[in-house]
Short mmCIF file of C-alpha atoms and ligand atoms in Angstrom, two decimals:
data_model
loop_
_atom_site.label_atom_id
_atom_site.label_comp_id
_atom_site.label_asym_id
_atom_site.label_seq_id
_atom_site.Cartn_x
_atom_site.Cartn_y
_atom_site.Cartn_z
CA MET A 1 201.07 120.27 122.48
CA ILE A 2 204.01 119.46 119.99
CA VAL A 3 207.62 119.72 120.92
CA VAL A 4 209.91 120.37 117.73
CA LEU A 5 213.47 119.12 117.99
CA GLY A 6 215.67 120.88 115.44
CA ALA A 7 217.62 119.51 113.09
CA ASP A 8 220.96 119.62 115.24
CA CYS A 9 219.08 117.87 117.73
CA SER A 10 221.54 114.96 118.87
CA LEU A 11 220.29 111.64 119.68
CA ARG A 12 221.20 111.96 123.66
CA GLU A 13 218.87 115.36 123.62
CA LYS A 14 216.16 113.49 121.89
CA ALA A 15 216.22 110.85 124.66
CA ALA A 16 216.17 113.23 127.43
CA VAL A 17 213.10 114.66 126.22
CA VAL A 18 211.15 111.46 125.63
CA ARG A 19 212.55 110.01 129.14
CA LEU A 20 211.05 113.33 130.66
CA ILE A 21 207.82 112.85 129.16
CA GLU A 22 207.56 109.09 130.23
CA GLN A 23 208.50 109.58 133.42
CA ARG A 24 205.83 112.12 134.15
CA GLY A 25 203.48 109.05 132.83
CA GLY A 26 202.69 111.17 129.35
CA ARG A 27 201.89 109.19 126.15
CA LEU A 28 203.84 110.61 122.95
CA LEU A 29 204.20 110.47 119.13
CA VAL A 30 207.26 110.96 117.22
CA SER A 31 207.12 111.96 113.95
CA THR A 32 210.34 113.31 111.26
CA VAL A 33 209.25 116.21 109.58
CA GLY A 34 211.92 117.05 106.91
CA GLU A 35 215.12 117.54 109.11
CA GLU A 36 213.25 118.22 112.44
CA THR A 37 211.29 115.38 115.18
CA HIS A 38 208.24 116.18 116.23
CA ILE A 39 207.01 114.97 119.42
CA GLY A 40 203.22 114.96 120.11
CA LEU A 41 202.05 114.98 123.65
CA ILE A 42 198.72 112.87 123.76
CA ASP A 43 197.61 113.42 127.19
CA SER A 44 196.26 116.80 127.74
CA ASP A 45 197.92 117.27 131.39
CA ALA A 46 201.27 116.62 130.01
CA GLN A 47 200.59 120.09 129.09
CA SER A 48 202.24 121.12 132.35
CA LEU A 49 205.16 119.99 131.09
CA ALA A 50 205.72 122.66 128.58
CA GLU A 51 208.05 125.02 130.33
CA GLU A 52 209.99 122.47 131.69
CA ILE A 53 210.80 120.90 128.34
CA GLY A 54 210.62 124.55 126.42
CA VAL A 55 214.27 124.97 128.33
CA MET A 56 216.04 121.51 127.31
CA SER A 57 218.55 121.51 124.62
CA GLY A 58 217.90 120.42 120.90
CA VAL A 59 214.25 122.22 122.03
CA THR A 60 213.44 124.92 119.10
CA GLU A 61 209.69 124.78 119.89
CA ILE A 62 206.80 124.11 121.69
CA ARG A 63 203.47 124.47 120.20
CA LYS A 64 200.80 124.63 123.20
CA VAL A 65 197.49 124.25 120.77
CA ALA A 66 197.58 121.20 119.00
CA PRO A 67 194.39 118.98 117.46
CA PRO A 68 193.11 116.71 120.07
CA TYR A 69 193.53 114.03 117.31
CA PRO A 70 197.33 113.67 117.43
CA HIS A 71 197.46 110.38 115.22
CA VAL A 72 195.46 111.54 112.19
CA SER A 73 196.29 115.45 112.35
CA ARG A 74 198.40 117.04 109.43
CA GLU A 75 200.14 118.95 112.01
CA HIS A 76 201.73 115.61 113.54
CA GLN A 77 202.13 114.10 110.43
CA PRO A 78 202.29 116.78 107.35
CA ASN A 79 202.78 114.19 104.70
CA SER A 80 199.45 112.71 102.91
CA SER A 81 199.39 109.38 103.85
CA GLU A 82 198.50 106.47 101.50
CA VAL A 83 196.24 103.60 102.05
CA LYS A 84 196.51 100.31 100.23
CA VAL A 85 193.71 98.39 99.79
CA GLY A 86 194.78 94.93 98.07
CA GLY A 87 196.72 96.06 95.22
CA VAL A 88 194.64 99.69 95.14
CA VAL A 89 196.29 102.48 96.48
CA ILE A 90 194.05 105.33 97.95
CA GLY A 91 195.64 108.67 98.39
CA GLY A 92 197.66 108.88 95.53
CA ASP A 93 197.55 110.61 92.28
CA GLU A 94 194.79 108.01 91.22
CA VAL A 95 191.06 108.97 91.89
CA VAL A 96 190.26 105.76 93.28
CA VAL A 97 186.25 104.75 92.02
CA MET A 98 184.46 102.44 94.49
CA ALA A 99 181.28 101.16 92.86
CA GLY A 100 178.42 98.23 93.57
CA PRO A 101 175.00 97.76 94.69
CA CYS A 102 173.68 99.25 97.96
CA SER A 103 173.18 95.78 99.43
CA VAL A 104 174.21 92.45 97.97
CA GLU A 105 170.93 90.60 96.66
CA SER A 106 171.91 87.64 94.62
CA ALA A 107 174.65 86.00 92.71
CA GLU A 108 172.81 87.17 89.64
CA GLN A 109 173.06 90.79 90.79
CA LEU A 110 176.55 90.67 91.38
CA GLU A 111 177.14 89.11 88.19
CA ALA A 112 175.65 91.72 86.36
CA VAL A 113 177.34 94.54 88.16
CA GLY A 114 181.00 93.74 88.99
CA PRO A 115 182.26 92.88 85.94
CA SER A 116 180.72 95.94 84.11
CA VAL A 117 181.67 98.43 86.49
CA ALA A 118 185.27 96.95 86.66
CA ALA A 119 185.20 97.63 82.90
CA SER A 120 183.83 101.08 83.29
CA GLY A 121 187.57 101.76 85.40
CA ALA A 122 185.80 101.21 89.07
CA ARG A 123 189.01 99.86 91.07
CA MET A 124 186.91 98.60 94.30
CA LEU A 125 183.36 96.74 94.51
CA ARG A 126 181.30 97.90 97.10
CA GLY A 127 178.00 96.18 98.38
CA GLY A 128 176.67 95.51 101.88
CA ALA A 129 175.91 92.40 103.10
CA PHE A 130 175.04 93.81 106.88
CA LYS A 131 172.61 96.74 106.17
CA PRO A 132 171.79 99.16 108.76
CA ARG A 133 168.49 100.02 107.80
CA SER A 134 166.15 103.11 109.18
CA SER A 135 163.45 100.67 109.38
CA PRO A 136 163.42 97.34 111.10
CA TYR A 137 160.85 95.62 108.38
CA SER A 138 163.13 96.83 105.50
CA PHE A 139 165.97 94.41 103.89
CA GLN A 140 168.46 93.79 106.58
CA GLY A 141 170.92 92.40 103.96
CA LEU A 142 172.31 88.47 103.05
CA GLY A 143 174.82 88.54 106.04
CA GLU A 144 177.55 86.05 105.50
CA GLU A 145 175.82 84.67 102.18
CA GLY A 146 176.29 88.16 101.03
CA LEU A 147 179.91 88.34 102.12
CA ALA A 148 180.74 85.03 100.29
CA LEU A 149 179.45 86.60 97.26
CA LEU A 150 181.26 89.71 97.45
CA SER A 151 184.34 87.66 98.01
CA SER A 152 183.57 85.35 95.23
CA MET A 153 183.13 88.41 92.72
CA SER A 154 186.35 89.81 94.05
CA ALA A 155 188.22 86.68 92.93
CA ARG A 156 186.88 87.04 89.45
CA THR A 157 187.05 90.77 88.71
CA GLY A 158 189.97 91.26 90.73
CA LEU A 159 188.41 94.29 92.36
CA PRO A 160 189.02 94.59 96.26
CA VAL A 161 185.88 94.48 98.15
CA VAL A 162 184.49 97.27 100.83
CA THR A 163 181.62 96.26 102.86
CA GLU A 164 179.94 97.45 106.21
CA VAL A 165 180.50 95.99 109.46
CA VAL A 166 177.47 97.27 112.06
CA ALA A 167 178.54 95.21 115.30
CA PRO A 168 181.94 94.64 117.07
CA GLU A 169 180.99 90.77 117.39
CA ASP A 170 181.14 90.68 113.43
CA VAL A 171 184.44 92.09 112.85
CA ASP A 172 186.26 88.98 112.43
CA LEU A 173 183.53 87.51 110.07
CA VAL A 174 183.36 90.68 107.95
CA GLY A 175 186.97 91.02 107.90
CA ALA A 176 187.69 87.21 106.93
CA TYR A 177 185.65 87.97 103.50
CA ALA A 178 186.32 91.62 102.91
CA ASP A 179 189.40 93.58 102.03
CA MET A 180 188.00 96.85 103.70
CA PHE A 181 185.62 97.66 106.62
CA GLN A 182 183.26 100.42 105.96
CA ILE A 183 182.07 102.08 109.20
CA GLY A 184 178.29 103.37 108.05
CA ALA A 185 177.17 106.89 109.09
CA ARG A 186 175.02 105.54 111.62
CA ASN A 187 178.07 104.04 113.34
CA MET A 188 180.68 106.80 113.25
CA GLN A 189 180.26 107.23 117.12
CA ASN A 190 179.99 103.49 117.83
CA PHE A 191 183.14 103.97 119.90
CA ARG A 192 183.07 99.94 120.90
CA LEU A 193 182.84 99.12 116.99
CA LEU A 194 185.71 102.02 116.09
CA SER A 195 187.91 100.08 118.33
CA ALA A 196 187.18 96.64 117.23
CA VAL A 197 187.99 97.58 113.64
CA GLY A 198 191.37 99.73 115.07
CA THR A 199 192.80 96.15 116.46
CA HIS A 200 192.18 94.25 112.75
CA GLU A 201 194.63 94.27 109.93
CA ARG A 202 192.02 95.37 107.63
CA PRO A 203 191.83 99.10 106.16
CA VAL A 204 188.70 100.96 107.28
CA LEU A 205 186.35 103.23 105.63
CA LEU A 206 184.84 105.67 107.93
CA LYS A 207 181.70 107.53 106.74
CA ARG A 208 180.55 110.75 108.50
CA GLY A 209 177.62 110.91 110.84
CA ILE A 210 174.57 112.57 109.07
CA ALA A 211 174.68 115.01 112.39
CA SER A 212 178.48 115.10 113.00
CA THR A 213 180.99 117.79 112.54
CA VAL A 214 183.86 117.39 110.95
CA GLU A 215 186.09 117.73 114.20
CA GLU A 216 183.78 114.88 115.33
CA LEU A 217 185.01 112.76 112.45
CA LEU A 218 188.41 113.48 113.08
CA LEU A 219 188.14 112.34 116.67
CA ALA A 220 186.22 108.97 115.57
CA ALA A 221 189.40 108.28 113.38
CA GLU A 222 191.73 108.82 116.21
CA TYR A 223 189.69 105.95 117.96
CA VAL A 224 190.48 103.71 115.04
CA VAL A 225 194.42 104.70 114.54
CA SER A 226 194.89 105.07 118.40
CA ALA A 227 193.80 101.67 118.90
CA GLY A 228 196.40 100.47 116.05
CA ASN A 229 195.27 100.49 113.10
CA SER A 230 196.53 103.24 110.83
CA ARG A 231 194.96 102.25 107.65
CA VAL A 232 191.78 104.94 107.63
CA VAL A 233 190.28 106.63 104.93
CA LEU A 234 187.64 109.11 105.41
CA CYS A 235 184.40 109.76 103.51
CA GLU A 236 181.85 112.79 103.29
CA ARG A 237 178.57 111.63 102.26
CA GLY A 238 176.45 114.20 103.22
CA ILE A 239 174.71 115.91 106.13
CA ARG A 240 171.35 116.56 107.55
CA THR A 241 170.43 120.11 107.10
CA PHE A 242 167.13 122.10 106.79
CA GLU A 243 167.36 121.56 103.13
CA THR A 244 164.87 118.69 101.85
CA THR A 245 165.24 118.50 97.70
CA THR A 246 168.23 116.30 98.02
CA ARG A 247 168.26 113.44 100.87
CA ASN A 248 171.36 115.05 102.56
CA THR A 249 173.37 117.86 102.02
CA LEU A 250 176.94 117.04 100.65
CA ASP A 251 179.27 119.15 102.39
CA ILE A 252 181.94 119.63 99.95
CA SER A 253 184.16 122.20 101.93
CA ALA A 254 184.42 119.42 103.93
CA VAL A 255 186.83 117.88 101.40
CA PRO A 256 189.50 120.76 101.54
CA VAL A 257 189.04 121.20 105.10
CA LEU A 258 189.70 117.42 105.97
CA LYS A 259 192.61 117.63 103.41
CA GLN A 260 193.81 120.64 105.73
CA ARG A 261 193.55 119.30 109.11
CA THR A 262 194.42 115.32 108.45
CA HIS A 263 196.82 113.31 106.24
CA LEU A 264 194.43 110.39 105.67
CA PRO A 265 192.81 110.34 102.43
CA VAL A 266 189.31 111.46 101.79
CA ILE A 267 186.38 110.20 99.32
CA VAL A 268 183.08 111.29 98.63
CA ASP A 269 180.04 109.25 98.31
CA PRO A 270 177.70 111.34 96.16
CA SER A 271 174.79 108.55 96.28
CA HIS A 272 173.55 109.03 99.91
CA ALA A 273 174.25 112.52 99.54
CA ALA A 274 172.17 113.18 96.35
CA GLY A 275 169.39 110.43 96.91
CA ASP A 276 168.57 110.90 93.40
CA ARG A 277 170.56 109.31 90.53
CA ALA A 278 170.46 112.43 88.17
CA LEU A 279 172.20 114.25 90.78
CA VAL A 280 174.92 112.01 91.24
CA PRO A 281 177.59 112.45 88.49
CA HIS A 282 177.24 116.12 89.34
CA LEU A 283 178.24 115.77 92.94
CA ALA A 284 180.86 113.04 91.91
CA ARG A 285 182.40 115.76 89.42
CA ALA A 286 182.13 118.37 92.17
CA ALA A 287 183.89 116.07 94.74
CA VAL A 288 186.89 115.03 92.27
CA ALA A 289 187.31 118.85 91.24
CA GLY A 290 187.25 119.63 94.72
CA GLY A 291 190.39 117.53 95.71
CA ALA A 292 188.47 113.94 96.39
CA ASP A 293 190.94 110.90 96.74
CA GLY A 294 187.86 108.98 95.57
CA ILE A 295 184.59 108.36 95.30
CA ILE A 296 181.95 105.55 96.32
CA VAL A 297 179.07 105.12 94.23
CA GLU A 298 176.18 103.27 94.02
CA VAL A 299 175.30 101.02 90.77
CA HIS A 300 172.59 98.43 90.11
CA ASN A 301 171.54 96.52 87.19
CA ASP A 302 167.92 97.09 87.81
CA PRO A 303 167.56 99.89 90.27
CA ASP A 304 163.99 100.50 89.77
CA ASN A 305 163.76 96.82 91.70
CA ALA A 306 166.68 97.09 94.13
CA LEU A 307 165.86 96.11 98.03
CA SER A 308 167.47 99.31 98.84
CA ASP A 309 168.46 102.82 97.69
CA GLY A 310 167.20 102.12 94.04
CA PRO A 311 166.37 105.90 93.53
CA GLN A 312 170.16 106.94 93.89
CA SER A 313 171.86 103.98 92.31
CA LEU A 314 173.35 104.55 88.79
CA THR A 315 172.28 102.28 86.04
CA LEU A 316 175.01 100.45 84.45
CA GLU A 317 175.27 103.20 81.62
CA GLY A 318 174.73 105.68 83.71
CA PHE A 319 177.94 104.80 85.68
CA ASP A 320 179.79 104.41 82.20
CA GLU A 321 178.83 107.91 81.54
CA MET A 322 179.77 109.26 84.56
CA MET A 323 183.35 107.43 84.60
CA ARG A 324 183.78 109.41 81.37
CA GLN A 325 182.46 112.40 82.58
CA LEU A 326 185.40 112.07 85.50
CA ARG A 327 188.10 111.52 83.06
CA GLY A 328 188.07 115.16 81.69
CA ILE A 329 188.26 116.52 85.34
CA VAL A 330 191.18 114.39 86.37
CA ALA A 331 193.10 115.37 83.13
CA ALA A 332 192.55 118.72 84.23
CA ILE A 333 193.75 118.40 88.02
CA ASP A 334 196.58 116.35 86.90
CA ARG A 335 195.34 112.90 88.35
CA THR A 336 194.61 109.58 87.07
CA LEU A 337 191.75 107.64 86.71
CA ALA A 338 191.84 103.37 85.99
CA PRO A 339 191.23 102.91 82.36
CA THR A 340 188.26 101.67 80.73
CA ALA A 341 188.53 98.04 79.58
C1 PEP B 401 175.71 102.35 102.57
O1 PEP B 401 176.84 102.78 101.86
O2 PEP B 401 174.68 101.42 101.84
C2 PEP B 401 175.23 103.08 103.57
C3 PEP B 401 174.25 102.66 104.65
O3 PEP B 401 176.00 104.21 103.84
P1 PEP B 401 175.67 105.57 105.05
O4 PEP B 401 176.44 104.73 106.09
O5 PEP B 401 176.47 106.58 104.49
O6 PEP B 401 174.34 106.05 105.00
MN1 MN B 402 172.90 102.40 100.14
#
């Protein structure tokens, strides 16, 4: 429920509404929307207050039907939010490209990939040190050693690092090296992990689960923001459907739907959606044209010998070419992309 207070509502009148809600044990979220003040009631049992509040002076409207994710919904906060990661702003005019290997494998690998993607216009470096693999026999990542490699490449290139955290007990360790936490598709509904990153100061990249609805993604984001961390970026990365020609089906509609429902920035991962590097630039172009605030893409110096996700990883040259194509798209939609070095 949202209580709308008009432009003429006095401070005293506002305080009376807030007091009544709090006295009844309701939690609330206050936002300024133009000239109006909106008070979102978080607990559903607070709905019973609707009639009482509706007759109070200063109240112009009661919206009984409001999304169950007040902190992230656009109804409660109409203005798009921007999430700053190091010096990079996600959710502004710039389309932010995050690039790097699926897994951090060695210092040599990051030496080959980091400076190259930076020169092609990437603004953030990605790479997994803790890998959530479908098989227990697949490469599980270098752990802390991988985090240290990412952090030194970040210092060299100036690119902030986004890397996955898979367990609540690793949050402080990963946060000590990384600029942004990635919550992977497999962990989108790991609610204790969501609450753990919600109490940390680092921003969060939250990926959509392969079998999750848009509403479930928004509720997962609500876990993080309601725990205290408002710096959340959402990521559409393909969902599992009956279609088998791609690794997942990129739900491109999710981009405008999310933009309608939430003020949080939305990016797309064309790599895990496609599963095939030949398709990645096509999906990346569609994502940017469709309003994504950025993309996160896998790039490898030697994809044929990658320890994970080689078939979907772009070569260094392939990434540079994709960035060249994206420049045409951003120009057409009045957005920007970091320049090539
Ligand atoms: C990844 O980014 O390498 C990854 C495992 O992504 P997802 O969680 O989307 O599968
Ligand atoms: Mn991967």
